[in-house]
Amino acid sequence: MLNTPIHELTRVAGLSNGTFYNHFDDRARLIQETASAIGLVLADEFAQRVSHIDQGIGRIVVSTQLFITLAGEKPAWGRILVEAAHSVSDMRFDFARNMLTDIERAIQQGAPLRVPESFRLFQIGTLIAVAIEAHIAGHAEASILRATCDAQLRLLGASPDQAEDAVTIYLKE
């Protein structure tokens, strides 16, 4: 989908180009909308898997690991998420709200984090996208997941020691 011409997408879908443009301004908007839908499906799946974790910081680490793993195991989905993450046009995907909720929970529990502004959220999204790309390319090593979760927590304001401790506690290898 990422490199397919619009006229080919509409042909395969049995639509006219006009119908496409009635719904999307351009390819970038199609990718953003598709990524948002994929992200919501994945977010719902891992929200259920972390429901037993009370600590916000633990939910952030485990959710990040699950998101990278699930997106990497579905390469077509992962590629769309990566493409969308590299677009600054829409810095906040709808599915980021789960992460923001977990960050707020962690802050209320005393974790030394801060709610990210849009650009920092974009940095975190890009960091996760690179980890998804690595997973799709066959590099699903635990060290990549650890480094990604560690860097994410540090971007949110945790010290290197605090980030490493949280990753060690919550990221099972």
Tab-separated table of C-alpha atoms in Angstrom:
chain	number	residue	atom	x	y	z
A	1	MET	CA	0.000	0.000	0.000
A	2	LEU	CA	2.781	2.410	0.868
A	3	ASN	CA	4.180	2.705	-2.658
A	4	THR	CA	1.122	1.691	-4.648
A	5	PRO	CA	-0.265	4.452	-6.884
A	6	ILE	CA	-3.680	5.794	-5.844
A	7	HIS	CA	-5.250	4.683	-9.131
A	8	GLU	CA	-4.085	1.103	-8.443
A	9	LEU	CA	-5.489	1.156	-4.889
A	10	THR	CA	-8.844	2.377	-6.148
A	11	ARG	CA	-8.859	-0.170	-8.979
A	12	VAL	CA	-8.241	-3.083	-6.590
A	13	ALA	CA	-10.859	-1.717	-4.189
A	14	GLY	CA	-13.363	-1.314	-7.016
A	15	LEU	CA	-13.629	2.436	-6.485
A	16	SER	CA	-13.083	5.480	-8.607
A	17	ASN	CA	-10.290	7.960	-7.899
A	18	GLY	CA	-12.998	10.499	-7.090
A	19	THR	CA	-14.372	8.245	-4.372
A	20	PHE	CA	-10.909	8.000	-2.843
A	21	TYR	CA	-10.559	11.780	-2.785
A	22	ASN	CA	-14.026	12.157	-1.250
A	23	HIS	CA	-12.620	10.396	1.815
A	24	PHE	CA	-8.901	11.252	1.824
A	25	ASP	CA	-6.975	14.350	0.809
A	26	ASP	CA	-3.952	12.317	-0.240
A	27	ARG	CA	-1.929	9.167	0.408
A	28	ALA	CA	-0.546	10.585	3.674
A	29	ARG	CA	-4.064	10.991	5.070
A	30	LEU	CA	-4.941	7.424	4.045
A	31	ILE	CA	-1.860	6.155	5.858
A	32	GLN	CA	-2.650	8.235	8.961
A	33	GLU	CA	-6.238	6.966	9.081
A	34	THR	CA	-5.161	3.364	8.507
A	35	ALA	CA	-2.434	3.632	11.160
A	36	SER	CA	-4.911	5.082	13.619
A	37	ALA	CA	-7.304	2.173	13.048
A	38	ILE	CA	-4.496	-0.381	13.401
A	39	GLY	CA	-3.189	1.375	16.492
A	40	LEU	CA	-6.606	1.253	18.132
A	41	VAL	CA	-6.923	-2.487	17.475
A	42	LEU	CA	-3.456	-3.130	18.922
A	43	ALA	CA	-4.045	-0.757	21.844
A	44	ASP	CA	-7.256	-2.581	22.768
A	45	GLU	CA	-5.446	-5.914	22.610
A	46	PHE	CA	-2.598	-4.899	24.889
A	47	ALA	CA	-4.832	-2.847	27.208
A	48	GLN	CA	-6.463	-6.144	28.129
A	49	ARG	CA	-3.064	-7.791	28.585
A	50	VAL	CA	-1.847	-5.129	31.047
A	51	SER	CA	-5.115	-4.736	32.965
A	52	HIS	CA	-3.640	-6.709	35.884
A	53	ILE	CA	-0.684	-4.293	36.262
A	54	ASP	CA	-1.425	-1.553	38.787
A	55	GLN	CA	1.758	0.505	38.461
A	56	GLY	CA	1.575	3.086	35.687
A	57	ILE	CA	5.278	2.844	34.913
A	58	GLY	CA	4.952	-0.922	34.553
A	59	ARG	CA	2.002	-0.486	32.211
A	60	ILE	CA	4.090	1.877	30.050
A	61	VAL	CA	6.959	-0.608	29.773
A	62	VAL	CA	4.808	-3.688	29.134
A	63	SER	CA	2.494	-1.848	26.716
A	64	THR	CA	5.461	-0.559	24.726
A	65	GLN	CA	6.931	-4.051	24.527
A	66	LEU	CA	3.602	-5.513	23.418
A	67	PHE	CA	2.995	-2.777	20.858
A	68	ILE	CA	6.398	-3.299	19.233
A	69	THR	CA	6.031	-7.074	19.307
A	70	LEU	CA	2.474	-7.184	17.955
A	71	ALA	CA	3.196	-4.623	15.215
A	72	GLY	CA	6.375	-6.494	14.295
A	73	GLU	CA	4.524	-9.798	14.049
A	74	LYS	CA	2.100	-8.260	11.552
A	75	PRO	CA	4.560	-6.698	9.075
A	76	ALA	CA	1.919	-5.066	6.855
A	77	TRP	CA	0.443	-3.330	9.894
A	78	GLY	CA	3.876	-2.508	11.267
A	79	ARG	CA	4.974	-0.856	8.016
A	80	ILE	CA	1.884	1.353	7.987
A	81	LEU	CA	2.470	2.345	11.620
A	82	VAL	CA	6.107	3.141	10.854
A	83	GLU	CA	5.189	5.236	7.820
A	84	ALA	CA	2.617	7.166	9.844
A	85	ALA	CA	5.017	7.682	12.749
A	86	HIS	CA	7.508	9.366	10.432
A	87	SER	CA	4.923	11.929	9.382
A	88	VAL	CA	4.889	15.045	11.557
A	89	SER	CA	1.519	16.113	10.154
A	90	ASP	CA	-0.404	14.298	12.891
A	91	MET	CA	1.794	14.102	15.972
A	92	ARG	CA	-0.771	12.416	18.203
A	93	PHE	CA	-2.450	9.232	17.116
A	94	ASP	CA	-5.718	8.419	18.837
A	95	PHE	CA	-4.211	5.290	20.356
A	96	ALA	CA	-1.582	7.330	22.238
A	97	ARG	CA	-4.280	8.152	24.760
A	98	ASN	CA	-3.676	4.797	26.493
A	99	MET	CA	-0.022	5.694	26.969
A	100	LEU	CA	-0.953	9.161	28.220
A	101	THR	CA	-3.383	7.619	30.710
A	102	ASP	CA	-0.627	5.296	31.969
A	103	ILE	CA	1.802	8.227	32.241
A	104	GLU	CA	-0.707	10.203	34.304
A	105	ARG	CA	-1.298	7.141	36.485
A	106	ALA	CA	2.457	6.742	37.021
A	107	ILE	CA	2.801	10.424	37.953
A	108	GLN	CA	-0.044	10.115	40.473
A	109	GLN	CA	1.772	7.112	41.953
A	110	GLY	CA	4.917	9.193	42.414
A	111	ALA	CA	6.928	8.209	39.342
A	112	PRO	CA	9.322	10.970	38.250
A	113	LEU	CA	7.698	11.377	34.842
A	114	ARG	CA	6.083	14.282	33.032
A	115	VAL	CA	3.263	14.345	30.513
A	116	PRO	CA	4.945	14.794	27.132
A	117	GLU	CA	4.267	17.780	24.918
A	118	SER	CA	3.480	17.036	21.274
A	119	PHE	CA	7.063	17.025	20.028
A	120	ARG	CA	8.276	14.689	22.784
A	121	LEU	CA	5.338	12.398	22.021
A	122	PHE	CA	6.464	12.453	18.374
A	123	GLN	CA	9.994	11.498	19.491
A	124	ILE	CA	8.611	8.556	21.465
A	125	GLY	CA	6.511	7.490	18.466
A	126	THR	CA	9.571	7.612	16.233
A	127	LEU	CA	11.595	5.616	18.763
A	128	ILE	CA	8.903	2.936	18.835
A	129	ALA	CA	8.650	2.995	15.023
A	130	VAL	CA	12.375	2.280	14.707
A	131	ALA	CA	11.979	-0.669	17.077
A	132	ILE	CA	9.064	-1.960	14.976
A	133	GLU	CA	11.213	-1.629	11.832
A	134	ALA	CA	13.962	-3.633	13.525
A	135	HIS	CA	11.467	-6.317	14.572
A	136	ILE	CA	10.074	-6.584	11.020
A	137	ALA	CA	13.641	-6.870	9.695
A	138	GLY	CA	14.192	-9.891	11.934
A	139	HIS	CA	15.866	-8.172	14.867
A	140	ALA	CA	13.448	-8.976	17.672
A	141	GLU	CA	16.170	-9.120	20.296
A	142	ALA	CA	15.280	-8.356	23.892
A	143	SER	CA	18.067	-5.749	23.935
A	144	ILE	CA	16.166	-3.639	21.371
A	145	LEU	CA	12.985	-3.785	23.451
A	146	ARG	CA	14.938	-2.920	26.602
A	147	ALA	CA	16.728	-0.008	24.946
A	148	THR	CA	13.470	1.327	23.509
A	149	CYS	CA	11.603	1.156	26.818
A	150	ASP	CA	14.570	2.681	28.652
A	151	ALA	CA	14.850	5.582	26.184
A	152	GLN	CA	11.094	6.141	26.294
A	153	LEU	CA	11.097	6.453	30.091
A	154	ARG	CA	14.083	8.799	29.928
A	155	LEU	CA	12.253	10.986	27.391
A	156	LEU	CA	9.392	11.093	29.878
A	157	GLY	CA	11.719	12.377	32.610
A	158	ALA	CA	13.013	9.296	34.422
A	159	SER	CA	16.689	9.273	35.347
A	160	PRO	CA	18.890	6.606	33.702
A	161	ASP	CA	18.858	4.558	36.929
A	162	GLN	CA	15.077	4.879	37.362
A	163	ALA	CA	14.468	3.866	33.740
A	164	GLU	CA	16.808	0.892	33.997
A	165	ASP	CA	15.169	-0.261	37.245
A	166	ALA	CA	11.661	-0.075	35.737
A	167	VAL	CA	12.719	-1.937	32.607
A	168	THR	CA	14.426	-4.637	34.696
A	169	ILE	CA	11.331	-5.101	36.880
A	170	TYR	CA	8.681	-5.099	34.155
A	171	LEU	CA	10.327	-6.362	31.004
A	172	LYS	CA	10.616	-10.102	31.175
A	173	GLU	CA	13.114	-11.615	28.758
